[in-house]
mmCIF file of C-alpha atoms and ligand atoms in Angstrom:
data_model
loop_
_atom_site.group_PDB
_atom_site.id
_atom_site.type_symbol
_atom_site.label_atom_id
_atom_site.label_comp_id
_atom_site.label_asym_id
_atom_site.label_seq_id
_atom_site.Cartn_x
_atom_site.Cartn_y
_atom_site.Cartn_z
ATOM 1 C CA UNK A 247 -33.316 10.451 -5.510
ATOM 2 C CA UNK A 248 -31.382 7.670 -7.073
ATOM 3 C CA UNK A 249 -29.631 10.146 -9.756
ATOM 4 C CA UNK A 250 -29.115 12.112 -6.758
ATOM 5 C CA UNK A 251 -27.531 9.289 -4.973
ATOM 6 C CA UNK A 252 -25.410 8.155 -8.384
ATOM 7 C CA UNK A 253 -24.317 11.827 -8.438
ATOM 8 C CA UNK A 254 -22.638 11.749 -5.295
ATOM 9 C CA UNK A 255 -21.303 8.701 -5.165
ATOM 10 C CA UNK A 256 -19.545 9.887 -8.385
ATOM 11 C CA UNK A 257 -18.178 13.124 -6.915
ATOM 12 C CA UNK A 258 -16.978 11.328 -4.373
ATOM 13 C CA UNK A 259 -15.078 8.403 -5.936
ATOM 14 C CA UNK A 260 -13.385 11.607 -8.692
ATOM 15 C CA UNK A 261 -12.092 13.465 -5.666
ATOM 16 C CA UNK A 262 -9.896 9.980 -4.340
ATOM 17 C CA UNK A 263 -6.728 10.631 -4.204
ATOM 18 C CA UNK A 264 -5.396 8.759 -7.699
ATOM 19 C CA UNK A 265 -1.914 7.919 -5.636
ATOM 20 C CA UNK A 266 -4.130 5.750 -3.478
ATOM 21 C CA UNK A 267 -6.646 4.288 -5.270
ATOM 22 C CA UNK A 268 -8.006 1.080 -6.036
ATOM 23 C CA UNK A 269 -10.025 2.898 -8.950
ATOM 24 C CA UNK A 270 -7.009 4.327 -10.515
ATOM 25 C CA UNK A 271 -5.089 0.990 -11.150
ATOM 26 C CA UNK A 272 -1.765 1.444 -12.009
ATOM 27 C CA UNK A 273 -1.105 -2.512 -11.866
ATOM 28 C CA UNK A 274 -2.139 -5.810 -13.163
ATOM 29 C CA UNK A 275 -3.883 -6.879 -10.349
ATOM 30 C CA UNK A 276 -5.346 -3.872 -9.403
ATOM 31 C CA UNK A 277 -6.798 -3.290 -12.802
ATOM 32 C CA UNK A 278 -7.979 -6.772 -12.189
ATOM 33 C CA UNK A 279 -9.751 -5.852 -9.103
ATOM 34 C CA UNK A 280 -11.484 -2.418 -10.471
ATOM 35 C CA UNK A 281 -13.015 -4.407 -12.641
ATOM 36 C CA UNK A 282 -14.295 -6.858 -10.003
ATOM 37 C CA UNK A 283 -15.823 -3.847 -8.253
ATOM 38 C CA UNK A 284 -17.359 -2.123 -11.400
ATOM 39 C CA UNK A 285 -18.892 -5.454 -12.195
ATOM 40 C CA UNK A 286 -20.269 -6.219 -8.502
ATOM 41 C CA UNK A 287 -21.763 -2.939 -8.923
ATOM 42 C CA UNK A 288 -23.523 -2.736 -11.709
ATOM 43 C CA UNK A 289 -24.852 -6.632 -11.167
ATOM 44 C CA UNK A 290 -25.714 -4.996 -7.364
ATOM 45 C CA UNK A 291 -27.237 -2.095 -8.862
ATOM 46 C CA UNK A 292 -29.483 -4.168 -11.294
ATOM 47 C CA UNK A 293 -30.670 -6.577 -8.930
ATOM 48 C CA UNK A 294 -31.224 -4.020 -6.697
ATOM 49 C CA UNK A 295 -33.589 -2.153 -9.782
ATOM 50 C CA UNK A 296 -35.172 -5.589 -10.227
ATOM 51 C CA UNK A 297 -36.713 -5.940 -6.609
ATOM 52 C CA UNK A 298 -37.551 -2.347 -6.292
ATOM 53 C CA UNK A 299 -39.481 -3.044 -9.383
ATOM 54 C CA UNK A 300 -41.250 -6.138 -8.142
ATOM 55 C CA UNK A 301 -41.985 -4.037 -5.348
ATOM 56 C CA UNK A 302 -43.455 -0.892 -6.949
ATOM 57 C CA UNK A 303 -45.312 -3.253 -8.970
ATOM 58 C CA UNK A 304 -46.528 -5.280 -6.114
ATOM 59 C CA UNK A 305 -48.246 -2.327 -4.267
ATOM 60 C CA UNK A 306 -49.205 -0.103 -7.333
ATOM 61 C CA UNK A 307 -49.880 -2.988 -10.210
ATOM 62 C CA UNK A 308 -52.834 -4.385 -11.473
ATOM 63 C CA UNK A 309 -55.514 -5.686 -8.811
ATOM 64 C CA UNK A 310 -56.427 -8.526 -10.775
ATOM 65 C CA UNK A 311 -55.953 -11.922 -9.183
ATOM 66 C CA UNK A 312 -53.073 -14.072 -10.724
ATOM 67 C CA UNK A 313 -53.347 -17.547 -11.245
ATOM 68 C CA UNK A 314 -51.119 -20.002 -9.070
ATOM 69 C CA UNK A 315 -48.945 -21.394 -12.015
ATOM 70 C CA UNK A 316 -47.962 -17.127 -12.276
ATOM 71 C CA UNK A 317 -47.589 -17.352 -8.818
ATOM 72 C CA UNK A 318 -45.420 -20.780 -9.051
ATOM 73 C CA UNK A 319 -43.282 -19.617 -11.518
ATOM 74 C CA UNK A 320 -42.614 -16.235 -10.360
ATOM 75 C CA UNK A 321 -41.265 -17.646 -6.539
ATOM 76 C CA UNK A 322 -39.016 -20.440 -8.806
ATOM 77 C CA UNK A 323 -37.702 -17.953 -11.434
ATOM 78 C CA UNK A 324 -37.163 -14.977 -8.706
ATOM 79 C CA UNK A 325 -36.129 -16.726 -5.966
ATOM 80 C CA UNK A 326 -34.560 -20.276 -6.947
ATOM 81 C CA UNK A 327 -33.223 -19.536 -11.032
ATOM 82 C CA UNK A 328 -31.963 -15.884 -10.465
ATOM 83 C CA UNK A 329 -30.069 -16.374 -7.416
ATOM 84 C CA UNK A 330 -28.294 -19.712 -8.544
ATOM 85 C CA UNK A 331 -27.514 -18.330 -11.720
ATOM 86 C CA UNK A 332 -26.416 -14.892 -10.330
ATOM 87 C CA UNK A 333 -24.370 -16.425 -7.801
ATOM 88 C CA UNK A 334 -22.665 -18.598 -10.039
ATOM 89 C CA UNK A 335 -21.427 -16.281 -12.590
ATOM 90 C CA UNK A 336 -19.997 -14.221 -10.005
ATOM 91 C CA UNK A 337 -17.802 -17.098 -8.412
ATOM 92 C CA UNK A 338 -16.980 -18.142 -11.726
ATOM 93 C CA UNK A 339 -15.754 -14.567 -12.375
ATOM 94 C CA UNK A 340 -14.283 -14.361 -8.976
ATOM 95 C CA UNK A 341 -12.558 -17.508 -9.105
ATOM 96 C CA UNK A 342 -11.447 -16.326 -12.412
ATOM 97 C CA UNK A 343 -8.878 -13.687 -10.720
ATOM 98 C CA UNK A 344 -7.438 -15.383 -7.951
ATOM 99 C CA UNK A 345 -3.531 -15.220 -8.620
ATOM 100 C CA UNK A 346 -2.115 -18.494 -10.494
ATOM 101 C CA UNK A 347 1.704 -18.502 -9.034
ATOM 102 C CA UNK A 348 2.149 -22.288 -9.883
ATOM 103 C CA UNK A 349 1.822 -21.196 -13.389
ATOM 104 C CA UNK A 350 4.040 -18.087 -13.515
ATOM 105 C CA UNK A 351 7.087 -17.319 -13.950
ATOM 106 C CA UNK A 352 9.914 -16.660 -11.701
ATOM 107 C CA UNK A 353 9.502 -12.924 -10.086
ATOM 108 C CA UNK A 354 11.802 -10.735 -11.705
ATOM 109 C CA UNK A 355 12.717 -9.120 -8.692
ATOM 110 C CA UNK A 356 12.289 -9.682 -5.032
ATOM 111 C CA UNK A 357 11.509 -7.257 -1.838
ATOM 112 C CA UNK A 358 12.452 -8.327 1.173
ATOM 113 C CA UNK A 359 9.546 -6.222 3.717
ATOM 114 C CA UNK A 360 9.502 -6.383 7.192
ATOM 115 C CA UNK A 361 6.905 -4.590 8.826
ATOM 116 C CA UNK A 362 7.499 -2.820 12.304
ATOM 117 C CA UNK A 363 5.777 -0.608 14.728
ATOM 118 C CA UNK A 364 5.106 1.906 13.091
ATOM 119 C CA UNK A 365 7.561 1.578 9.678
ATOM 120 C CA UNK A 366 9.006 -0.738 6.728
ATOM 121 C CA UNK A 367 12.188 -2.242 6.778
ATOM 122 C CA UNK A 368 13.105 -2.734 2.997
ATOM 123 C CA UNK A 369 15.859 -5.280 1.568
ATOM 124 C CA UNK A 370 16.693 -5.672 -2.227
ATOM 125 C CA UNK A 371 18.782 -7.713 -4.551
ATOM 126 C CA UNK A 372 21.551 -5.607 -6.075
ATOM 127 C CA UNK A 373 22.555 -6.634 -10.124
ATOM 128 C CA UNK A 374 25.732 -8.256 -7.982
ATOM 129 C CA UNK A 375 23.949 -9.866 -5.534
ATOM 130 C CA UNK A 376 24.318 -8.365 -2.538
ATOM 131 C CA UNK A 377 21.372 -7.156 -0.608
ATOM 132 C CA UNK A 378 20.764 -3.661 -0.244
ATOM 133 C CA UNK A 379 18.887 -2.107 3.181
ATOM 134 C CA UNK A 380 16.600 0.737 2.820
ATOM 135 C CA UNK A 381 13.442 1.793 4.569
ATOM 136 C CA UNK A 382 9.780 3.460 3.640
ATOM 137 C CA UNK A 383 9.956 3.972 0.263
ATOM 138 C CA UNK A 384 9.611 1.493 -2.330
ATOM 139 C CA UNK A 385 10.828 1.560 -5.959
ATOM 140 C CA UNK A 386 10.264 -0.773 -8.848
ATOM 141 C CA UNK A 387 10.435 -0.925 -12.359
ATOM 142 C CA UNK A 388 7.345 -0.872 -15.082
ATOM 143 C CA UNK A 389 5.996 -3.932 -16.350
ATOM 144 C CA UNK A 390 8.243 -6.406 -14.027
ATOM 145 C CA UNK A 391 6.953 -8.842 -11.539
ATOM 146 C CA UNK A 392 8.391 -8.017 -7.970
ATOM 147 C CA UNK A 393 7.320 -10.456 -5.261
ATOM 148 C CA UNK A 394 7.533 -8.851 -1.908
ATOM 149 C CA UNK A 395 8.800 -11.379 1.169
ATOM 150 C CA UNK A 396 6.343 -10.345 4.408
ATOM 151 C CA UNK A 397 7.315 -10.883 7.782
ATOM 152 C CA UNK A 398 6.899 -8.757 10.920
ATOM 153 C CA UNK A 399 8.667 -8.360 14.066
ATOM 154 C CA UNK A 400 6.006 -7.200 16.599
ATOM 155 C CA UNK A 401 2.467 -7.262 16.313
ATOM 156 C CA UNK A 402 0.251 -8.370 12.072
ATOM 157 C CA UNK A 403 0.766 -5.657 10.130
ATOM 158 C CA UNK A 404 -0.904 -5.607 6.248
ATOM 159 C CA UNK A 405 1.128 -4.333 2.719
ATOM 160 C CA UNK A 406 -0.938 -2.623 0.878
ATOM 161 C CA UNK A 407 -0.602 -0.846 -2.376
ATOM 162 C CA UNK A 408 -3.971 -0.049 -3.309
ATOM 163 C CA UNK A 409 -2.674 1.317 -7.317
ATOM 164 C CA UNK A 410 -0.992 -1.814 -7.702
ATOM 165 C CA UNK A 411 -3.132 -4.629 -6.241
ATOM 166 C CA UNK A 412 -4.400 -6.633 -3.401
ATOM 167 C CA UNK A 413 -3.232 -6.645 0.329
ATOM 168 C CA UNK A 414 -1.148 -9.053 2.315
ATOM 169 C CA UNK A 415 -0.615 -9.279 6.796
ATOM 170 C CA UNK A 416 2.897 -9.127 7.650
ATOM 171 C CA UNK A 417 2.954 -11.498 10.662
ATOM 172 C CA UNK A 418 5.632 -12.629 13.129
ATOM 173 C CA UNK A 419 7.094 -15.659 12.912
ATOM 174 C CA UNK A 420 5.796 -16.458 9.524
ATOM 175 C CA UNK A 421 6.607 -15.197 5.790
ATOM 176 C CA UNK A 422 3.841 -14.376 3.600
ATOM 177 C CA UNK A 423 4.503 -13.614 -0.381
ATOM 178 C CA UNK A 424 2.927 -10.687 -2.632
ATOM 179 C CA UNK A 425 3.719 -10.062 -6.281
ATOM 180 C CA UNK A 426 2.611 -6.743 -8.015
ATOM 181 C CA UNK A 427 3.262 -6.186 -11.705
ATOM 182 C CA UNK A 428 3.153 -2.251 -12.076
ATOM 183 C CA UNK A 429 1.799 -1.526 -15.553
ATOM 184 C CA UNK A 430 2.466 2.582 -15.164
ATOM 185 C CA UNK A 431 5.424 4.700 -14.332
ATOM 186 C CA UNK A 432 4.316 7.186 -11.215
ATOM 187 C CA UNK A 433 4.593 7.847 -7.759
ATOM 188 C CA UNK A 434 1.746 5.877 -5.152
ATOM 189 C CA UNK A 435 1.231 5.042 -1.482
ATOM 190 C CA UNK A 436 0.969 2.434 0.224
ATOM 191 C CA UNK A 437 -0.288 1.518 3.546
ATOM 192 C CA UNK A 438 -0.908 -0.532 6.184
ATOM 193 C CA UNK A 439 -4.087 -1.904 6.003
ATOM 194 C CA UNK A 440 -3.722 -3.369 9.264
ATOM 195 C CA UNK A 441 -4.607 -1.740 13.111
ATOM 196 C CA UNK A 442 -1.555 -2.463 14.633
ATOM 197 C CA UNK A 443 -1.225 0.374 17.398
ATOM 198 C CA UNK A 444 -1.527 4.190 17.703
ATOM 199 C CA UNK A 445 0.337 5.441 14.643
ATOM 200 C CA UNK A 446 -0.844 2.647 12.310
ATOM 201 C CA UNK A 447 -2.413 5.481 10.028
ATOM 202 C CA UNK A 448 1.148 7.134 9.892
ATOM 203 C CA UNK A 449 2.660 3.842 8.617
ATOM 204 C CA UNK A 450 2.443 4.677 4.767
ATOM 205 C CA UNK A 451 5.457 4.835 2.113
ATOM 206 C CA UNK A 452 5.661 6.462 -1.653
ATOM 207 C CA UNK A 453 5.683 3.881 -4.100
ATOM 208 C CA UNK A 454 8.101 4.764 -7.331
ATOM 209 C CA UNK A 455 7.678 2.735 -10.607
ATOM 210 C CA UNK A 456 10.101 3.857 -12.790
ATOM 211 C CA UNK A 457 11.006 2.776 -16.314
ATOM 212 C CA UNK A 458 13.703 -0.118 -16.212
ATOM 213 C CA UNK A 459 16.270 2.259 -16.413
ATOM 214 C CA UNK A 460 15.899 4.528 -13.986
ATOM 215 C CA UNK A 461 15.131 1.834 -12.063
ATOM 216 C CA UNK A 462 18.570 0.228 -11.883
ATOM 217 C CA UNK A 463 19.834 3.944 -11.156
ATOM 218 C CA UNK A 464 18.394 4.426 -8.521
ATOM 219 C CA UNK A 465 18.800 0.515 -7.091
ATOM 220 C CA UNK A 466 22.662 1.077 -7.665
ATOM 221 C CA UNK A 467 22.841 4.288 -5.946
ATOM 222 C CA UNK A 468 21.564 2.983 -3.178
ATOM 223 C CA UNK A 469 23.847 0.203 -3.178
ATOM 224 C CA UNK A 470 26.422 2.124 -2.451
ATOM 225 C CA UNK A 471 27.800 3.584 0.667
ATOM 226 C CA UNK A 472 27.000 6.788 2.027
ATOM 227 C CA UNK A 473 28.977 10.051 0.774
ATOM 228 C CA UNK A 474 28.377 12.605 2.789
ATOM 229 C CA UNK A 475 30.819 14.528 4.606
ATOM 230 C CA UNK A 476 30.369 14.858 8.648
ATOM 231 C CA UNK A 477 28.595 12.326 10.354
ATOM 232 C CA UNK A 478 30.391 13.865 13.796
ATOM 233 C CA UNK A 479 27.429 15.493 15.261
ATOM 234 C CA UNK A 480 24.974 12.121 14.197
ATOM 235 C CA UNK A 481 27.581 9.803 15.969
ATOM 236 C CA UNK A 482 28.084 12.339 18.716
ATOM 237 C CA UNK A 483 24.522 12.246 19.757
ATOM 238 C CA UNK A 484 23.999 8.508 19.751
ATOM 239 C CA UNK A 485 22.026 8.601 16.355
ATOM 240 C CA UNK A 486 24.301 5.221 15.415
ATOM 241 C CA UNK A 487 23.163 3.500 18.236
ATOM 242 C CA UNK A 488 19.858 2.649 16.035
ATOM 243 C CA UNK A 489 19.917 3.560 12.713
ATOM 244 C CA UNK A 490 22.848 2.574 10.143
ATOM 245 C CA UNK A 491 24.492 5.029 7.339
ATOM 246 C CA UNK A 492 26.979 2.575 5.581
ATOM 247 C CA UNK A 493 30.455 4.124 5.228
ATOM 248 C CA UNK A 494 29.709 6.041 8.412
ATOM 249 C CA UNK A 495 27.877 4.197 11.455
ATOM 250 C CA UNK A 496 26.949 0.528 10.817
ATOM 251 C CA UNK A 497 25.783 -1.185 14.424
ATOM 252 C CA UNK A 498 22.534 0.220 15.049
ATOM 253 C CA UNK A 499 19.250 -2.065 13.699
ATOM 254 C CA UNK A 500 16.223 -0.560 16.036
ATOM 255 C CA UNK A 501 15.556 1.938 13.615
ATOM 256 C CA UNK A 502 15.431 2.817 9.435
ATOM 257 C CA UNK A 503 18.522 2.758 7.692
ATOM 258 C CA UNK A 504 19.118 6.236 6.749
ATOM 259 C CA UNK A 505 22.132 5.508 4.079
ATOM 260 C CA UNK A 506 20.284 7.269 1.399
ATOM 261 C CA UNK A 507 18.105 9.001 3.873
ATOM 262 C CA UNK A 508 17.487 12.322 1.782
ATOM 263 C CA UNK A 509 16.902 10.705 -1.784
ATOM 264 C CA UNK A 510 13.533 9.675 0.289
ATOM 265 C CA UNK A 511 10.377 11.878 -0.168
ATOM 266 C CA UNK A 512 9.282 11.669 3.210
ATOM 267 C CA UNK A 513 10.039 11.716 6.916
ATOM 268 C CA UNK A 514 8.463 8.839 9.525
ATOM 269 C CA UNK A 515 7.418 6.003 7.341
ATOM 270 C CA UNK A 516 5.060 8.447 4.889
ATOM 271 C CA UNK A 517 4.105 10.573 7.730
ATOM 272 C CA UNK A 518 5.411 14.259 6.388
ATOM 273 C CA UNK A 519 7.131 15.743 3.544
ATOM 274 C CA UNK A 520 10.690 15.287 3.679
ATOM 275 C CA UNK A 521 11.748 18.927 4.427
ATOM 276 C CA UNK A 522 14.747 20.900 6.055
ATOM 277 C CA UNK A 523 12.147 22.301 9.026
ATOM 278 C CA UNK A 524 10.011 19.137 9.236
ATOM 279 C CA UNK A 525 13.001 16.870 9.563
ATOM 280 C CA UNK A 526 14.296 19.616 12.504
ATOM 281 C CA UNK A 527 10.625 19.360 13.832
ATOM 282 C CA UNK A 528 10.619 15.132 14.225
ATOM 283 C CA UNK A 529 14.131 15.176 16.077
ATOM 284 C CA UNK A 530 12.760 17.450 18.358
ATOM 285 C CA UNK A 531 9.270 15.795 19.227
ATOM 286 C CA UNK A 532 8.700 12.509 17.267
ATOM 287 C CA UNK A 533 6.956 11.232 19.675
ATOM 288 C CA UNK A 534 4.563 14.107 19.530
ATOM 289 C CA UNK A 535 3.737 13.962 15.445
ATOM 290 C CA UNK A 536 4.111 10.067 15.761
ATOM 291 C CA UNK A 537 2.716 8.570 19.145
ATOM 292 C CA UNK A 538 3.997 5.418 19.843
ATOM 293 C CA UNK A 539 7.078 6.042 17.662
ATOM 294 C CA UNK A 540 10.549 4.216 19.454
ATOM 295 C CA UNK A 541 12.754 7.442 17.759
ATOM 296 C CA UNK A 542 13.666 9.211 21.367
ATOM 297 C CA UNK A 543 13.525 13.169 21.365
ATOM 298 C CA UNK A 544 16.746 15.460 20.773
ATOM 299 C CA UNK A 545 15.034 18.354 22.008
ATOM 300 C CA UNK A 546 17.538 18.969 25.324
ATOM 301 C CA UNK A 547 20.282 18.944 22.378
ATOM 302 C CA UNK A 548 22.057 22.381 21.641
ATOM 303 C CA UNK A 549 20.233 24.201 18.616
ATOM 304 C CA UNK A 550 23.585 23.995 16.378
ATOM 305 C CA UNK A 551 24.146 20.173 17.200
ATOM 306 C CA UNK A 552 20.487 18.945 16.298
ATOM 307 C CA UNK A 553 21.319 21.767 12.745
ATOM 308 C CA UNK A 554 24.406 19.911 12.310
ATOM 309 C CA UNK A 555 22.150 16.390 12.539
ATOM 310 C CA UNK A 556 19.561 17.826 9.781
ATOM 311 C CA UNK A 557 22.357 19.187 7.867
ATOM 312 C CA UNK A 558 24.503 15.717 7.513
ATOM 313 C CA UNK A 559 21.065 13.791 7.145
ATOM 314 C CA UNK A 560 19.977 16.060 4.427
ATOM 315 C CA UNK A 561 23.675 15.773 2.684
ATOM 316 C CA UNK A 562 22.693 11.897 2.421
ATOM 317 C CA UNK A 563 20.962 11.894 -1.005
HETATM 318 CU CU1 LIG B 1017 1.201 -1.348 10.833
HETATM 319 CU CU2 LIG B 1017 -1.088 -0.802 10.878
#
C-alpha cells in the first residue's frame, strides 16, 4: 500500500505544471526551497517508518518480558533524544535558508508592483532612469537579483512566483520587499497567493527571464511610446478615461497601461491567451469571464467600433 501510495504521489507531482512549480525551480531561492521540501520529506517519511516499526513490533514482537532499564532507555532515546535531535537539525537547516539581505549586495534591478483587485500594476527603471509603466507580465534577466517593491491599493494581496522563490502580501499602506535571482531563461506564472475577492484565481501574470540581452530589448521597447496608428475609435469610446497608451491617451490610471498592450501574452492579468477573438470576447463581457473585474462592458458598442478597438490594441506590440 505504501508503494502504492509513493506511486501516486509521484504521478501526481510529474503532471505539475513545470511553469508553476515549486518542484521545478528555476531560481535561487526556489531551488533553495525544493530542497527544504525533499528533505522534510524524506526525514517525515523515515520517522514515519520508524514508529510504524515500533508499532508492528509492539503488537507482533517477541512476548518476552523486557526489563525496566530496556524499558527506560527506549522512552529516553524515542521520545526525549530523537525528537531534540530531530528537531534541531531541522531548525538549524531551516534557519540556514532564511534570506541574508544585510549581507548582499545591492539588487541589480528593481520592480516597482502594486497589487490591485484583480491585476498588477508594474513600474521599472529604464538604463536612463526614467520609470517605465507596464502591467501583468513580468520580465527579467538570468542570473540578476531583481527586488520587487510591494504595495497594494485595496484589500492584502500575495506575489508569488512559485519557479523562482518564496511569496510576499502586497498590503495597503505599507511596502514590503522580495528579491528573486532567476537562475534559467523561460517563461513562468505567477500568482496571487492571497484570497482577495472573487477573481483572485484570475490574478496570475507570465513571468519572462530572458538572457541579459534580450532583456534590455525588450525593457527599452517598452520604454518607448506607443506606435501604432489610430487610437480614434479607443479615445472615442472612453477607453482613455482609465487606461494610458503613451503617445496616444495619457490621463487614465484605474486600469493597466496598455502602451505595449499586444507584446503581452495574455488578456486580464493571466486570465486568457492574448488572442484577436478573446480580446473581442473581454470588451464585450469582462465582467462575465472576470467577476468582480472594474473594466465596464462595450457590448452596446457598434460591431465595427469595438473591431476598430481590438484592431488598434492589437497594433500596440
Ligand atoms: Cu489578489 Cu488574490
Amino acid at each position: 500500500m505504501l508503494a502504492a501510495g509513493l506511486l501516486f504521489a509521484c504521478a501526481m507531482l510529474a503532471a505539475c505544471n513545470p511553469e508553476q512549480s515549486a518542484l521545478h525551480p528555476a531560481g535561487q531561492d526556489a531551488a533553495e526551497l525544493a530542497n527544504l521540501f525533499w528533505f522534510m520529506t524524506a526525514g517525515g517519511a523515515l520517522v514515519w517508518c520508524i514508529i510504524m516499526g515500533s508499532a508492528i513490533y509492539a503488537v507482533l514482537g517477541s512476548k518476552r518480558p523486557r526489563s525496566e532499564r530496556f524499558a527506560d532507555r527506549f522512552v529516553f532515546i524515542g521520545g526525549v533524544a530523537f525528537p531534540t535531535v530531530g528537531l534541531a537539525g531541522l531548525l538549524i537547516f531551516g534557519l540556514a535558508l532564511l534570506p541574508n539581505w544585510a549581507e548582499a549586495d545591492t539588487p541589480d534591478l528593481q520592480v516597482q508592483v502594486v497589487a490591485e483587485q484583480f491585476w498588477w500594476r508594474l513600474g521599472y527603471e529604464a538604463a536612463d532612469g526614467s520609470q517605465v509603466a507596464t502591467a501583468n507580465e513580468i520580465h527579467l534577466p538570468v542570473g540578476a537579483t531583481a527586488e520587487f517593491v510591494l504595495t497594494s491599493t485595496d484589500v492584502i494581496h500575495s506575489f508569488w512566483i512559485p519557479s523562482l522563490g518564496g511569496k510576499m502580501d502586497a498590503i495597503p499602506g505599507r511596502t514590503n520587499v522580495l528579491r528573486l535571482t532567476p537562475t534559467k531563461p523561460g517563461v513562468y506564472r505567477g500568482v496571487c497567493a492571497e484570497f482577495c475577492g472573487p477573481s483572485h484565481a484570475l490574478m496570475a501574470f507570465p513571468v519572462v527571464v530572458h538572457e541579459a540581452d534580450a532583456y534590455a530589448e525588450w525593457l527599452e521597447t517598452q520604454r518607448q511610446p506607443a506606435t501604432a496608428g489610430n487610437g480614434e475609435a479607443f479615445i472615442a469610446a472612453g477607453c482613455g478615461a482609465c487606461h494610458v497608451v503613451r503617445g496616444i491617451s495619457e490621463a487614465g490610471s484605474v486600469g493597466p497601461d496598455l502602451t505595449h498592450f499586444a507584446s503581452r501574452r495574455t488578456i486580464g492579468a493571466g486570465t486568457m491567451l492574448l488572442t484577436p477573438a478573446n480580446l473581442a470576447d473581454w470588451l464585450v463581457a469582462p465582467s462575465h469571464i472576470k467577476p468582480g473585474s472594474r473594466m465596464p462592458s462595450f457590448a452596446t458598442l457598434p460591431d465595427a467600433e469595438r473591431q476598430a478597438i481590438v484592431d488598434f490594441l492589437l497594433e500596440l506590440k
